[in-house]
Each structure stands twice: as structure tokens, then as C-alpha cells.
Tab-separated table of C-alpha atoms in Angstrom:
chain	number	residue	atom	x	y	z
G	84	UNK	CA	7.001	-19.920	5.821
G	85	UNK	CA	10.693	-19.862	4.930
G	86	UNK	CA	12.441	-22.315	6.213
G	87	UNK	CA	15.775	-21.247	8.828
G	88	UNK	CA	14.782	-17.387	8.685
G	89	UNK	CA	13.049	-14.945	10.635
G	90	UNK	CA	9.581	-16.054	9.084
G	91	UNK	CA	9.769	-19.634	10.760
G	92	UNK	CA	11.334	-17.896	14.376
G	93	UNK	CA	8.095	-15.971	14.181
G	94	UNK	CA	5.898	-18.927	13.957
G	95	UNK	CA	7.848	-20.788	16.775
G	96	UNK	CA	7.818	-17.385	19.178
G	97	UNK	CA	3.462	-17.299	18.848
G	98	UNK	CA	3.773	-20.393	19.729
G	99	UNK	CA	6.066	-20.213	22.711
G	100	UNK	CA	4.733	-17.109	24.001
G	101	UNK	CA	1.030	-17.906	23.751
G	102	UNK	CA	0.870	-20.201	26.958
G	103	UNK	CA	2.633	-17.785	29.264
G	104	UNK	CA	-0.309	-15.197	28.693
G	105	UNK	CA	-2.567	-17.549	28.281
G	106	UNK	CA	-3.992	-16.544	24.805
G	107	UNK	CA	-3.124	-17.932	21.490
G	108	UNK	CA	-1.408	-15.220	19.257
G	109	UNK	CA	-1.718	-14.670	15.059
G	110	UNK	CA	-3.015	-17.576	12.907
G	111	UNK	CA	-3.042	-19.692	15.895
G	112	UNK	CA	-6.138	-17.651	17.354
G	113	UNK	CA	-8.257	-18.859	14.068
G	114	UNK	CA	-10.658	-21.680	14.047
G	115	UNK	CA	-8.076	-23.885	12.127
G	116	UNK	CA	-4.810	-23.337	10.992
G	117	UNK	CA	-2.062	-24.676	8.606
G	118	UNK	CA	1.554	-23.200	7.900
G	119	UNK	CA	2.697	-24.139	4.530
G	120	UNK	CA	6.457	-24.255	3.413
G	121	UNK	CA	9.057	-25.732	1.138
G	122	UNK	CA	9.948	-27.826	3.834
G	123	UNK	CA	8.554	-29.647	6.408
G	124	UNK	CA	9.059	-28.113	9.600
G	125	UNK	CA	8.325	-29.433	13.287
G	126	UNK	CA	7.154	-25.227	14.846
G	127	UNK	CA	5.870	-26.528	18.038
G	128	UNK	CA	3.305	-27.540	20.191
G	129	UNK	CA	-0.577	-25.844	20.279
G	130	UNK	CA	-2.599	-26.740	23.301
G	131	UNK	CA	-5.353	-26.927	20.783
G	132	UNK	CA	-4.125	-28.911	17.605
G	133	UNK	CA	-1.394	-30.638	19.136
G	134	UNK	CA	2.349	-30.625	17.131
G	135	UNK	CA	2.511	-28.126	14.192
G	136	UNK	CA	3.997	-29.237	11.400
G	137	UNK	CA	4.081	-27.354	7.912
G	138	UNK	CA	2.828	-28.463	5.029
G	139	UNK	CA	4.663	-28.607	2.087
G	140	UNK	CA	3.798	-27.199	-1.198
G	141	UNK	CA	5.334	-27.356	-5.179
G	142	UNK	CA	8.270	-24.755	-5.152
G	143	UNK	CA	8.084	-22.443	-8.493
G	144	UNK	CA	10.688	-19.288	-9.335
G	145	UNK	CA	9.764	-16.148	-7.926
G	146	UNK	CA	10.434	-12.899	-10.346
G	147	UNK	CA	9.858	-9.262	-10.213
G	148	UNK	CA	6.645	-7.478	-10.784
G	149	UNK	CA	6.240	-4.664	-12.560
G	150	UNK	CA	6.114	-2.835	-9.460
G	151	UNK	CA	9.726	-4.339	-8.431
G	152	UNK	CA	7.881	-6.689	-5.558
G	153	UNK	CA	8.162	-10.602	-5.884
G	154	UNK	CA	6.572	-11.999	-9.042
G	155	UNK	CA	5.217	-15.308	-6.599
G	156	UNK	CA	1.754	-15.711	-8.902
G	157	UNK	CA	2.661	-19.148	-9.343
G	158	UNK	CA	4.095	-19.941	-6.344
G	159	UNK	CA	1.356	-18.798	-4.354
G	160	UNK	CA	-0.809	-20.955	-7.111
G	161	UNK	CA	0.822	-23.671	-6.012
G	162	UNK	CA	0.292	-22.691	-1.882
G	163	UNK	CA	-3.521	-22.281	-2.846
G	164	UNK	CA	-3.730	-25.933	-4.780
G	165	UNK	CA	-2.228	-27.609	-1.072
G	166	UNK	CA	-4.802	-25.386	0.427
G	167	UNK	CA	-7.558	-26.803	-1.757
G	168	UNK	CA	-6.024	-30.464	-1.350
G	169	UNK	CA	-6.130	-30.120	2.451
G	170	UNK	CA	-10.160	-29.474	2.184
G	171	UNK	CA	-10.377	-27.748	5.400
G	172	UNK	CA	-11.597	-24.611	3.896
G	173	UNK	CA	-14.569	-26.120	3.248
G	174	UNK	CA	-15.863	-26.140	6.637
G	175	UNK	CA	-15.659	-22.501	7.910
G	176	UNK	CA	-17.285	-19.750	5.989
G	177	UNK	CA	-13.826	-17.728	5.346
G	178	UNK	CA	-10.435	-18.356	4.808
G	179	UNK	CA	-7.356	-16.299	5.555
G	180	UNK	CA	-4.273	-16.333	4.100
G	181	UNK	CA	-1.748	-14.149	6.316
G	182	UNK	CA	1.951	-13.795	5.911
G	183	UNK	CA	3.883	-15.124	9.038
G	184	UNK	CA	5.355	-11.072	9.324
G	185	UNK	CA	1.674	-9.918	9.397
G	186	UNK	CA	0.222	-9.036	13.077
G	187	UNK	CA	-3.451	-10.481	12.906
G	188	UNK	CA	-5.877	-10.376	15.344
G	189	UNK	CA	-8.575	-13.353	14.613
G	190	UNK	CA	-10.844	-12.019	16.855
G	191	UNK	CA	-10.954	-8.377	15.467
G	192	UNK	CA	-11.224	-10.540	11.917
G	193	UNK	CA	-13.932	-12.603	12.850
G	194	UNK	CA	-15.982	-9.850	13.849
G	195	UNK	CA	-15.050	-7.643	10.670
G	196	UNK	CA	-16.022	-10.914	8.596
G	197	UNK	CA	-19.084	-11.942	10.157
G	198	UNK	CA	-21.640	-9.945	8.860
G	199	UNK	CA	-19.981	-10.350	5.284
G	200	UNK	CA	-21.816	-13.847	4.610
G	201	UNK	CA	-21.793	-13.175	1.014
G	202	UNK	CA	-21.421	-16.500	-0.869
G	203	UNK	CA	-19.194	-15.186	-3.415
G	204	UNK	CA	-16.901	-12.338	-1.491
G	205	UNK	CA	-13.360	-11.487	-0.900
G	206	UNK	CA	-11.983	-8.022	0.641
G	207	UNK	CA	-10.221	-5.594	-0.856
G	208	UNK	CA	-8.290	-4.244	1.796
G	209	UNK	CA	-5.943	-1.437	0.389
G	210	UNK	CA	-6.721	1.625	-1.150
G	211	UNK	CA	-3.584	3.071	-1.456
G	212	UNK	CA	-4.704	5.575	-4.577
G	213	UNK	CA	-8.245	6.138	-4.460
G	214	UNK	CA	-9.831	7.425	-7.966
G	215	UNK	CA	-7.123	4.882	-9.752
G	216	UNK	CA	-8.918	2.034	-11.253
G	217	UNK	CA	-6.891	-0.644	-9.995
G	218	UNK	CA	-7.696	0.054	-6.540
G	219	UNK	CA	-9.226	-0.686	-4.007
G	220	UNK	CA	-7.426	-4.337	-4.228
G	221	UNK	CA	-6.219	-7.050	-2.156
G	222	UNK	CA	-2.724	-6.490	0.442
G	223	UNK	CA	-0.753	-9.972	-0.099
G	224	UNK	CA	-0.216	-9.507	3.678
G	225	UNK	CA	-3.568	-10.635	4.655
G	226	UNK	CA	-5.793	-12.014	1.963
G	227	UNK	CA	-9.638	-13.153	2.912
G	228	UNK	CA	-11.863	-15.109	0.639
G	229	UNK	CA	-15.249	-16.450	2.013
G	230	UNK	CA	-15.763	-20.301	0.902
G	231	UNK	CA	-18.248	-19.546	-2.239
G	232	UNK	CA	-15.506	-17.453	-3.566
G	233	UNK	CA	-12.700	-19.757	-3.195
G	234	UNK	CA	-14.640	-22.723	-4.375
G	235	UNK	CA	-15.265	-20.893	-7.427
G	236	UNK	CA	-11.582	-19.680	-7.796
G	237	UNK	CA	-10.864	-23.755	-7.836
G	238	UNK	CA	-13.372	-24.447	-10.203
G	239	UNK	CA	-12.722	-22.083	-12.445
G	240	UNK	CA	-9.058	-20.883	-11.716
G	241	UNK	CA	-8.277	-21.708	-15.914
G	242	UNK	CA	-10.017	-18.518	-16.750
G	243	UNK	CA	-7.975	-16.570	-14.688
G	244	UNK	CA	-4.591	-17.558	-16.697
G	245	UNK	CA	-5.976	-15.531	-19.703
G	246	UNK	CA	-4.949	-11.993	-17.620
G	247	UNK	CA	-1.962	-10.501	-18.288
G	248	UNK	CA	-0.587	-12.037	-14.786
G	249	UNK	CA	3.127	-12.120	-15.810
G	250	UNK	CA	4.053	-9.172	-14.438
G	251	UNK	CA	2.212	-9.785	-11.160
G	252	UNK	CA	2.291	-10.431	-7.517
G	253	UNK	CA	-0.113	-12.890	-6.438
G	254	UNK	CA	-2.372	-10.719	-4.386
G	255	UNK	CA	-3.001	-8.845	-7.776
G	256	UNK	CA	-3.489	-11.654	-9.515
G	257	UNK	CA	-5.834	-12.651	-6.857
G	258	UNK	CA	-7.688	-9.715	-7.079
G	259	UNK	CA	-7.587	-9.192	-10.925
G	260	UNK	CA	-8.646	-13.523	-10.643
G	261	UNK	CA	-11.911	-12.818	-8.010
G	262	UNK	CA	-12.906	-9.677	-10.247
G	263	UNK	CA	-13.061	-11.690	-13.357
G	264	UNK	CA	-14.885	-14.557	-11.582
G	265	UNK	CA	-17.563	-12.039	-10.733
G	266	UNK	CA	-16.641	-12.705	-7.362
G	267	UNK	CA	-18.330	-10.216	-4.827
G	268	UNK	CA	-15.682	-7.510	-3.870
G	269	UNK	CA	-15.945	-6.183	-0.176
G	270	UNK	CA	-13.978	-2.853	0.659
G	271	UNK	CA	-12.312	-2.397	3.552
């Protein structure tokens, strides 16, 4: 989340809004959630988890891809390694990363994801060109990874830095990361 723009009003209005119609809206519908940011920021108060607070996480530059979106590989790198330092991934079978400007329905995702118990799987969810061989791949917006997969990623994330990533977003290099990994790709 960005601190003092629209990205951190959007976390404070799911939380505001959700008691009012009595259902918990976006990431705050998962099984667990964290909000990570340059900053720490007080969002507000979940009936469920109490005060939410962002985590912080190592800033790094953001360029332009090759594709003239944000060139956030390493930033994101660094949003993943506070994921992995957290450790709550570890105990639920999937974890999503979602941008705060993404509408996500947890329940719709949990019953997408479900079935998908692969050990090693992440979704591709965007085929934006089918027949071109980089696609299907991964939309940044919402990224899924089921625990296997990003336990591996961890474990073996130095192989990944061999691609050609420079010219990257991170959901490519995600993508590009999980298919050299072996990882099992799930279309969607």
C-alpha cells in the first residue's frame, strides 16, 4: 500500500464499510491477512484480527518495463522476503497477493482454489494473446501461489536471477520464476 494516496483510503474504506453490512470486504474476507507498505500505517480496526497495521518492507527503485509498466521486480522481491519472514503462509494451502485497487472476492477464490491442491501450483490468470508463447501468465493484480510453490520459490529464488528479469514487472518475473522452478502452472 502507498502510503497518503488512494491505495491506503481503499484499505481504510473495506474496513469502515464492512461492519455496516455486516460482511468483511477484499483481503479482509481471507483466512489471514497482512498489508505491507513503506510505512507503517495504523488502517483500522477488524472485528476479527483486531488493529491493522502494515508491515513494512525494504524500499528498492521502481523502473520501466519493456512494456512501459513499473519495473517493481525487486521491489516486489523485497514484499515477498517480509512475506516469507512473517511465516504465515505456511499454514494455509494458498497465498494471495492482491493489489489494494483489485476487487477480490475470497469466497469466489477459495472455491476456484480448492480443488487445485497441487503441491507445486500457481495460476496463470491472463491470456491476453492466446497462441503467443508468453501467455497464458500471471496479472500482477492478483497473484496466487499454493504453499509447495512458494516454499520452493524461497528456497530456490537464486535460480530465478539468471532470467533476463531487467526489463520486467514482477508478475512476469513471477511467472517466468514459477516456470523455471518447474512449478505446476494452473490456467485460468
Amino acid at each position: 500500500v502507498q502510503a497518503g494516496g488512494y491505495e491506503e483510503q481503499l484499505m481504510r474504506a473495506l474496513l469502515t464499510r464492512a461492519p455496516a453490512i455486516h460482511r468483511d470486504l477484499g483481503i479482509f474476507g481471507c483466512d489471514e491477512t497482512a498489508v505491507f507498505s513503506l510505512k507503517k500505517i495504523k488502517l483500522g480496526w477488524h472485528h476479527k484480527y483486531g488493529w491493522i497495521h502494515t508491515r513494512h518492507f525494504q524500499w528498492a527503485p521502481v523502473g520501466v518495463t519493456e512494456a512501459g509498466t513499473a519495473g517493481n521486480t525487486v521491489l516486489f522481491t523485497h514484499v515477498w522476503a517480509a512475506v516469507r519472514q512473517q511465516g504465515h503462509y505456511l499454514s494455509h494451502d494458498w497465498t494471495i497477493k492482491s493489489d489494494p485497487d483489485c476487487v477480490m472476492f475470497p469466497i469466489r477464490l477459495r472455491n476456484k482454489l480448492r480443488p487445485l491442491k497441487g503441491p507445486l501450483s500457481w495460476v496463470a490468470n491472463c491470456n491476453e494473446f492466446p497462441g503467443d508463447p508468453n501467455y497464458p501468465t500471471m496479472y500482477g493484480a492478483l497473484e496466487a501461489f499454493s504453499k509447495g510453490a512458494l516454499t520452493n520459490f524461497y528456497n530456490r529464488m537464486g535460480e530465478c536471477w539468471a532470467l533476463p528479469w531487467q526489463p520486467w514487472g514482477e508478475d512476469k518475473f513471477m511467472s517466468k520464476c514459477m516456470q523455471r522452478l518447474g512449478m505446476q502452472q494452473v490456467n485460468d
